[in-house]
Amino acid sequence: MTTEAKVLTAKEHSIEEYFSSDKEFVVPRYQRNYAWEKGNITQLVDDLRAESEYYIGNIIINSVAGKRIIIDGQQRIISIFLLFMALKNKTNEVDKYICDKRGNLKINIEKRSEQQGVPVLKAIYDNSVSAQLKKFNEYQRYNDIEKYLGQLNEDEKNKLYQNLLG
């Protein structure tokens, strides 16, 4: 019996390339919950504001049936997704990074318990977050991003947006 070795290939992508694809990101059930804190988000946004070619770090994806299963990097992917959602009011162009052609969110956090997973990001996107969903870290970090963006002028937001895409 022969076993065929699978080759892992590394490719460099911009955030724009990653998010402009219509493939869905899937955060599998076995991944830990989204755990970034305010300091992580602030550091990410500070770095993106300062650098036009920010290195986000390694993201390990397994592409299966038109979906990108996130093996490593889900904290960064979700954080960037939250940043795109916070910037969505800035321009209609941002929606193409958040939703696929059918209008579905491009990220799917597989349900880990009765009240966790998919509805949190959808509720943030729809601006319909219930009191029950406000306890989730995704919502709290989205709020932090909104507050941060509220301190920036339009030129600073534009630069952040352009750097984010790079």
Phi, psi and omega in degrees: 000127179255144175246136181267127180283134176270138183259128177269124180247142178253137178225145177265128180230149170277162177298323178300316179298316181299313187271347178277345175294149179275359178290141181277138169275131177241123172266107185295158181306325184284348178289151178292163177295159175296123190233007181297147178254175182303320180298323178295315180295314180300317179297317179300311183292320176302313181297317180295325177293326186274333189234127179282340177235063182291132178271112184283341183104177181286135173238125179252121186235141170245113180277124180219122174049049177076007178241151177252107179278121182278117178269319178213138178111010184295329179298317180290318180298314180296320180297318178294320177299317177297321178295317175301317180295323179291330179273356187299331179284346180289321182203147177293339180300331184296329181305328181292343177269346184259319186240151175278183183296338179270357180091006178274147176300144181278005179230138181229111176268108183300137184299127180254337178208178185301326187246018185231154174115235191306314189293339184295308181293321178297318179295321177297312181300317182279358183056046181224049184281120179281164178303325180296325182275343182294344180282344184283145184300324178303316180292318181297318179290325175300317177299317177300318179296316179302315179297317179300311181297329179296341179270354183261147173277175185298321179297320179294321177295319179298317179296316178301314180299313180296318178294323178299317180294328182287000000 
